[in-house]
XYZ file of C-alpha atoms in Angstrom:
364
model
C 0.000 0.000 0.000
C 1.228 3.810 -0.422
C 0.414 5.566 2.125
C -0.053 9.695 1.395
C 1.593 12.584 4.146
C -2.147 12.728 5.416
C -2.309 8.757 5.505
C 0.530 8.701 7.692
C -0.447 11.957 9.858
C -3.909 10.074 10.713
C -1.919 6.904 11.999
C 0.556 8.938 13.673
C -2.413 11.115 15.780
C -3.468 7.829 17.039
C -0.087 6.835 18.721
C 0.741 7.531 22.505
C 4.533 7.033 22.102
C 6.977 8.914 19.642
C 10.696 8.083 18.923
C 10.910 11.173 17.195
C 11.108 14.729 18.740
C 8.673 15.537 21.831
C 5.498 14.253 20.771
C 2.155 15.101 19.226
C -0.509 17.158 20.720
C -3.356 18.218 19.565
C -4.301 21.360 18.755
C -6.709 21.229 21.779
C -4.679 20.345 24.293
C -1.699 22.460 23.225
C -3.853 25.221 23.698
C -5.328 24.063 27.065
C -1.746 24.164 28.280
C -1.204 27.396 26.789
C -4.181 28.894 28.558
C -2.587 27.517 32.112
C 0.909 29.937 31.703
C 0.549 32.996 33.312
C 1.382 35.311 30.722
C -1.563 34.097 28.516
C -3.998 36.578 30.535
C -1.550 39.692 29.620
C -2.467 42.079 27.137
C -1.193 41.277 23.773
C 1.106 43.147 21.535
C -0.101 45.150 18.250
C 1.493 44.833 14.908
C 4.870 44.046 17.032
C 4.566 46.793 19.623
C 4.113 45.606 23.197
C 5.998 45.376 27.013
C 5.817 42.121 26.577
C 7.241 41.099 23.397
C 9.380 43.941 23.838
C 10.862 41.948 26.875
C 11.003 38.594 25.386
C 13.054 39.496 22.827
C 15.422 41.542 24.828
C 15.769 37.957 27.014
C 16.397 36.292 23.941
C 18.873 38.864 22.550
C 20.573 38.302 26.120
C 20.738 35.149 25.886
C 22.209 34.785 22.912
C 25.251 37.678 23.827
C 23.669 40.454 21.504
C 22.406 44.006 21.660
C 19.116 43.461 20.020
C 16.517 41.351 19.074
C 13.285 40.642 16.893
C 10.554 38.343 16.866
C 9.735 36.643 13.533
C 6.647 34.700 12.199
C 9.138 32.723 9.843
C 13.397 31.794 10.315
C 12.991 31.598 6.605
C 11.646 35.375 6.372
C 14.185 36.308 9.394
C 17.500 35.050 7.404
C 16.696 36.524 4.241
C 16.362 39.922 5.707
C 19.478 39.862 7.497
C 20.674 38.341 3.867
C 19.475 41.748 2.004
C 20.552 44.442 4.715
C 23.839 43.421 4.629
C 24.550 42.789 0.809
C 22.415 46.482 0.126
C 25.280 47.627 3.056
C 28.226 46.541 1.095
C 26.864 46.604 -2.238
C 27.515 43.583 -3.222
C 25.201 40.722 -4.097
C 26.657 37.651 -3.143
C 25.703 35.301 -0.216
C 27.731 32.172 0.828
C 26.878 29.150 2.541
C 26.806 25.626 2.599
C 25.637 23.503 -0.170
C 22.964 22.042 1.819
C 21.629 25.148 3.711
C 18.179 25.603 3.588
C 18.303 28.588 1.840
C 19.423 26.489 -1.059
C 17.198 23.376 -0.897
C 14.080 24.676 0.482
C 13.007 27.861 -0.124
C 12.698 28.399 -4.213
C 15.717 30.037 -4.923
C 14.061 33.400 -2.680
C 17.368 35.001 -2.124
C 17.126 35.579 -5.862
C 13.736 36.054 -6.839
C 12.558 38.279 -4.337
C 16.329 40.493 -3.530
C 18.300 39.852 -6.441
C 20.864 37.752 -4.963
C 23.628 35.813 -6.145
C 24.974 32.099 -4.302
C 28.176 31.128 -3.573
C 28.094 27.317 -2.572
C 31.113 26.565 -0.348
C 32.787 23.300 0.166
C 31.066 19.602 -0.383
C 27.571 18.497 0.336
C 28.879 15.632 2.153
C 30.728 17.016 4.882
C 31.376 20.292 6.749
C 32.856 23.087 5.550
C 36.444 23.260 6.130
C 39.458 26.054 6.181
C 40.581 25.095 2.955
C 37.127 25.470 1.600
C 36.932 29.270 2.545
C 40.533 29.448 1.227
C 39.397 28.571 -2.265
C 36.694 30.714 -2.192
C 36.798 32.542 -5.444
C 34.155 35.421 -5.131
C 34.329 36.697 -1.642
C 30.410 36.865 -0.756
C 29.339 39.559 1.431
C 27.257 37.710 3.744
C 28.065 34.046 5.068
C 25.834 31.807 6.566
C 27.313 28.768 8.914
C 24.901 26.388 9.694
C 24.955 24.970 13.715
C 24.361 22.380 13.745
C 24.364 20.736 9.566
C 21.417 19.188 10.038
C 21.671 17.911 6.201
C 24.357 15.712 7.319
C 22.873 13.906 10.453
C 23.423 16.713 12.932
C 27.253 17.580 12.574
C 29.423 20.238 13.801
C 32.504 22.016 13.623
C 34.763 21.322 16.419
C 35.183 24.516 18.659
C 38.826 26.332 17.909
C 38.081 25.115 13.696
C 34.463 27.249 14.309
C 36.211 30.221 15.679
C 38.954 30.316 13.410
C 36.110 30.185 10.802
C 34.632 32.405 11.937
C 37.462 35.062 12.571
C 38.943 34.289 9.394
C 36.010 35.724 7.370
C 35.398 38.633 9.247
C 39.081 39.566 8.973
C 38.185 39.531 5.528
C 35.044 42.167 5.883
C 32.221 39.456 5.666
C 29.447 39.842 7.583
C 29.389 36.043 9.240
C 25.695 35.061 10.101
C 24.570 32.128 12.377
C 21.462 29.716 11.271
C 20.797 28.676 14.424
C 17.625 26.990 13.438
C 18.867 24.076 15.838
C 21.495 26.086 17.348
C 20.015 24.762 21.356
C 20.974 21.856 20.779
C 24.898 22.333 19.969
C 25.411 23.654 24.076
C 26.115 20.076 25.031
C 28.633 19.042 22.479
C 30.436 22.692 22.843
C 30.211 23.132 26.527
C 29.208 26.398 26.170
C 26.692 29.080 26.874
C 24.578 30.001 23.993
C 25.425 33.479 23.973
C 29.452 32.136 23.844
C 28.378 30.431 20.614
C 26.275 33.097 19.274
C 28.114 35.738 20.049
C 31.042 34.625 17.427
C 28.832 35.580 14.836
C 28.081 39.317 13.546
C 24.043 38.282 13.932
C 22.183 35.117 14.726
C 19.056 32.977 13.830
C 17.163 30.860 16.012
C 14.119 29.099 15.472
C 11.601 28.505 18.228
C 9.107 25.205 16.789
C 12.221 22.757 15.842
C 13.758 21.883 19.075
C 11.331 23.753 21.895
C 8.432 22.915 20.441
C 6.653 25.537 20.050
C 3.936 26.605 17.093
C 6.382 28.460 15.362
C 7.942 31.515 15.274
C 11.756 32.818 15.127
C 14.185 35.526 16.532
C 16.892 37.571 14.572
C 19.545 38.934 16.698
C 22.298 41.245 16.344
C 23.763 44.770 16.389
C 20.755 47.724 17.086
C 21.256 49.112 14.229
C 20.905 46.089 12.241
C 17.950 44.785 14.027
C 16.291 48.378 13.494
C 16.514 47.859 9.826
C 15.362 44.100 10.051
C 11.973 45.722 11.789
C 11.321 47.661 8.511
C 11.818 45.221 6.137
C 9.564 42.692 7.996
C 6.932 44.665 7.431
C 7.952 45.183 3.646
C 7.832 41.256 3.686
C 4.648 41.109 5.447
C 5.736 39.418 8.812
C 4.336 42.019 10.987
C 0.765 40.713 11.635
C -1.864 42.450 13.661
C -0.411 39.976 16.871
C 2.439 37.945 17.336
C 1.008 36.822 20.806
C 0.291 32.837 20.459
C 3.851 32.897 18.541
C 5.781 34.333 21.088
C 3.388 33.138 24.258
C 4.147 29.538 22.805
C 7.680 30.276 22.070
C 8.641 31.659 26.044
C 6.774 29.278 27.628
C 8.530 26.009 25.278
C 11.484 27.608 26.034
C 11.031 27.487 30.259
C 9.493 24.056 29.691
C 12.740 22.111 27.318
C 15.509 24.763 27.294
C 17.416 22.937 30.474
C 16.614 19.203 29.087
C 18.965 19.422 25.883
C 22.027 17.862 27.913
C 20.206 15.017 28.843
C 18.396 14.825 25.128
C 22.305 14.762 24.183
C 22.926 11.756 26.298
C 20.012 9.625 25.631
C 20.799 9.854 22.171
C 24.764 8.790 22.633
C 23.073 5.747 24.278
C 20.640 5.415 22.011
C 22.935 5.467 18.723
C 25.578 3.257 20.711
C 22.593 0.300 21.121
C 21.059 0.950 17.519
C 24.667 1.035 15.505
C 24.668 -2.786 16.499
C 21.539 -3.961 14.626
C 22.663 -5.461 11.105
C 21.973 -3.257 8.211
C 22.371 -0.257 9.792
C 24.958 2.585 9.909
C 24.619 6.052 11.979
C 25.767 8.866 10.325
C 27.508 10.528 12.269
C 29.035 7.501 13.993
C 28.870 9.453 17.267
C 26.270 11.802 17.502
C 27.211 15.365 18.336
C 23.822 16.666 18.847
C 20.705 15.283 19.945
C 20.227 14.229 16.375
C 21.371 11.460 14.089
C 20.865 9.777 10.772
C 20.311 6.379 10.374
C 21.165 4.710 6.648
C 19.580 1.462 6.179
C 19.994 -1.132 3.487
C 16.113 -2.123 3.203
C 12.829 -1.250 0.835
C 11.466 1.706 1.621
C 7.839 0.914 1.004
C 8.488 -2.394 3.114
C 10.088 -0.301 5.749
C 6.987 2.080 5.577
C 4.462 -0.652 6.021
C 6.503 -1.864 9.063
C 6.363 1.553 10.669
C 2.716 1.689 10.291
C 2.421 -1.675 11.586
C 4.160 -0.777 14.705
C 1.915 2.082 15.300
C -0.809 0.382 15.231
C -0.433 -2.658 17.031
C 1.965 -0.769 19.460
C 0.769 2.883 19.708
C 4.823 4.023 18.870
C 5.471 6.749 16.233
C 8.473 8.025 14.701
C 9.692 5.711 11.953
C 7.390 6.061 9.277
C 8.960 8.992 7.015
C 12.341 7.101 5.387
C 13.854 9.219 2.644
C 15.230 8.091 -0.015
C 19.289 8.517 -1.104
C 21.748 8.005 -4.057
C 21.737 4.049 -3.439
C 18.097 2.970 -4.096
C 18.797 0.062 -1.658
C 19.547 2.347 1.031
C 17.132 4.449 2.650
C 17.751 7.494 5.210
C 15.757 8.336 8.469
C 16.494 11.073 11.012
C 15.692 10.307 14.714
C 15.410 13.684 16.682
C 15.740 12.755 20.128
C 12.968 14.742 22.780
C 10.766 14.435 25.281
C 9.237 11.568 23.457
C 12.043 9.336 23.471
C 13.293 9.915 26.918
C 10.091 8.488 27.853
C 11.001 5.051 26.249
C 13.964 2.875 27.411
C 17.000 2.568 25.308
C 16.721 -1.229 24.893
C 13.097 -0.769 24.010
C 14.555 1.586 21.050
C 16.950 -0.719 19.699
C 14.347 -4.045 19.975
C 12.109 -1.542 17.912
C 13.922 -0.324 15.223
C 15.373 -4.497 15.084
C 11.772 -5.103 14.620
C 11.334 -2.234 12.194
C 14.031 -3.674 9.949
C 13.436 -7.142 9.750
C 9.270 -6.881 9.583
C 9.136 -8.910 13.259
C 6.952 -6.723 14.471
């Protein structure tokens, strides 16, 4: 049987366990939680003006070692703003960034359609970038995106001192260097260090607030005041600046107090779960040894057989988070990504590997 996005969705709200991230709720009950935090009987901003979006974002801007900070409906709207003030700056059209960013793969090519901008791909779509990537780096771009962590690639980072010297190196050379920290909470364990020490290498920073805290959705774009000032206008020349941001930014605070102190021990349940997993035959993690609370796993199996075993599972066992295999170059090897949350934390480690044992041989 194929089984649609919305085929899979309908199994998946059934389930009471999830592998994958922290969960599903329904809209219902999200919003049932929502209505217990105390800031949801507070007045709510208007078209981005209020004391207490005002203050979240100056805690976020804080935390992340900047000057200033705005809220954003999209990351995708946030990074291409910061993308256009700083190439109209320096008049000069070019943006760099990894092969895989997400600029490149999943937005349509909106760096050029909508601001006339021109790519410069740097380094391999296999691995991270390197020093002798931005070495050979032909046409100097004027902005440069680093991704923390590559989630294209199973979750990998840079290791600290090759980061900073990156990092350094570029803005030696006048570029404006720009985090995407769409995942960027969950790279504190493997660095050891505070998320403004991370963030505040960069010359402005991205962070999303649905992908790892679990909120509805929502980002923040950090950086100088000046910078941010001119970010404000051209959200509203992009649209972003709705009559409220309130269940956005209510949603994204109150995630934040709920998961933003359980990413060290997401970062070692995963270590123990991609230790017991790497052992089943036919599998291989990518990377070998996680670095975030993320990894790929590359199996040598069907993909519609592995797809029929995942919805198996959930329905005889209530357990989501296997269903959605992608396919790569091999056609006898497919690719799924296990994001490790609240979800998994709730299921024992030995439980995970029997599972995904299961999952691959049809057993279940």
């Amino acid at each position: 049987m194929t089984y649609t996005n919305n085929d899979l969705w309908k199994i998946r709200d059934t389930c009471t366990r999830f592998l994958h991230g922290h969960g599903y709720a329904s809209p219902q009950n999200y919003f049932l939680e929502m209505a217990e935090y105390p800031l949801a009987s507070q007045r709510p901003d208007q078209y981005g003006e209020g004391e207490h979006l005002q203050a979240f974002e100056s805690e976020i801007a804080a935390l992340l070692g900047h000057a200033k900070g705005l809220f954003f409906q999209s990351g995708t709207m946030a990074q291409l703003i910061a993308a256009r003030i700083v190439t109209d700056q320096k008049q000069h059209q070019y943006i760099g960034y990894h092969p895989l960013c997400h600029l490149e793969i999943h937005e349509e090519k909106s760096y050029q359609h909508l601001h006339g901008l021109q790519s410069v791909l740097i380094g391999d779509k296999s691995r991270l970038i390197t020093k002798q990537d931005l070495l050979d780096i032909k046409t100097l771009p004027a902005f440069v995106l680093l991704e923390l962590p590559q989630r294209e690639i199973g979750g990998q980072l840079p290791v600290w001192d090759e980061l900073v010297w990156q990092v350094q190196f570029l803005q030696e050379k006048g570029v404006h260097v720009h985090l995407d920290g769409a995942r960027l909470w969950e790279c504190a364990p493997f660095y050891q260090k505070s998320y403004a020490e991370i963030a505040s290498l960069f010359d402005s920073a991205y962070v999303s607030f649905y992908k790892g805290i679990g909120a509805i959705a929502g980002a923040a774009l950090v950086g100088k005041e000046d910078f941010i000032c001119q970010a404000k206008i051209w959200n509203r020349r992009h649209g972003g600046n709705l009559i409220t941001a309130f269940p956005l930014y209510l949603a994204a605070k109150k995630n934040m107090e709920k998961r933003l102190h359980n990413f060290q021990a997401y970062y070692a349940k995963t270590q123990d779960i991609a230790e017991a997993v790497a052992t089943i035959e036919n599998i291989e993690i990518r990377p070998s040894i996680p670095q975030v609370n993320m990894f790929h796993v590359w199996i040598k199996a069907d993909r519609k057989r592995l797809i029929e075993n995942a919805v198996r599972i959930a329905q005889e066992k209530g357990i989501w988070g296997l269903a959605h295999v992608a396919t790569t170059v091999d056609p006898a090897v497919q690719k799924l990504e296990l994001y490790i949350g609240d979800g998994a934390m709730e299921i024992a480690t030995s439980d995970i590997k029997d599972l995904l044992s299961q999952w691959i041989s049809g057993s279940c």
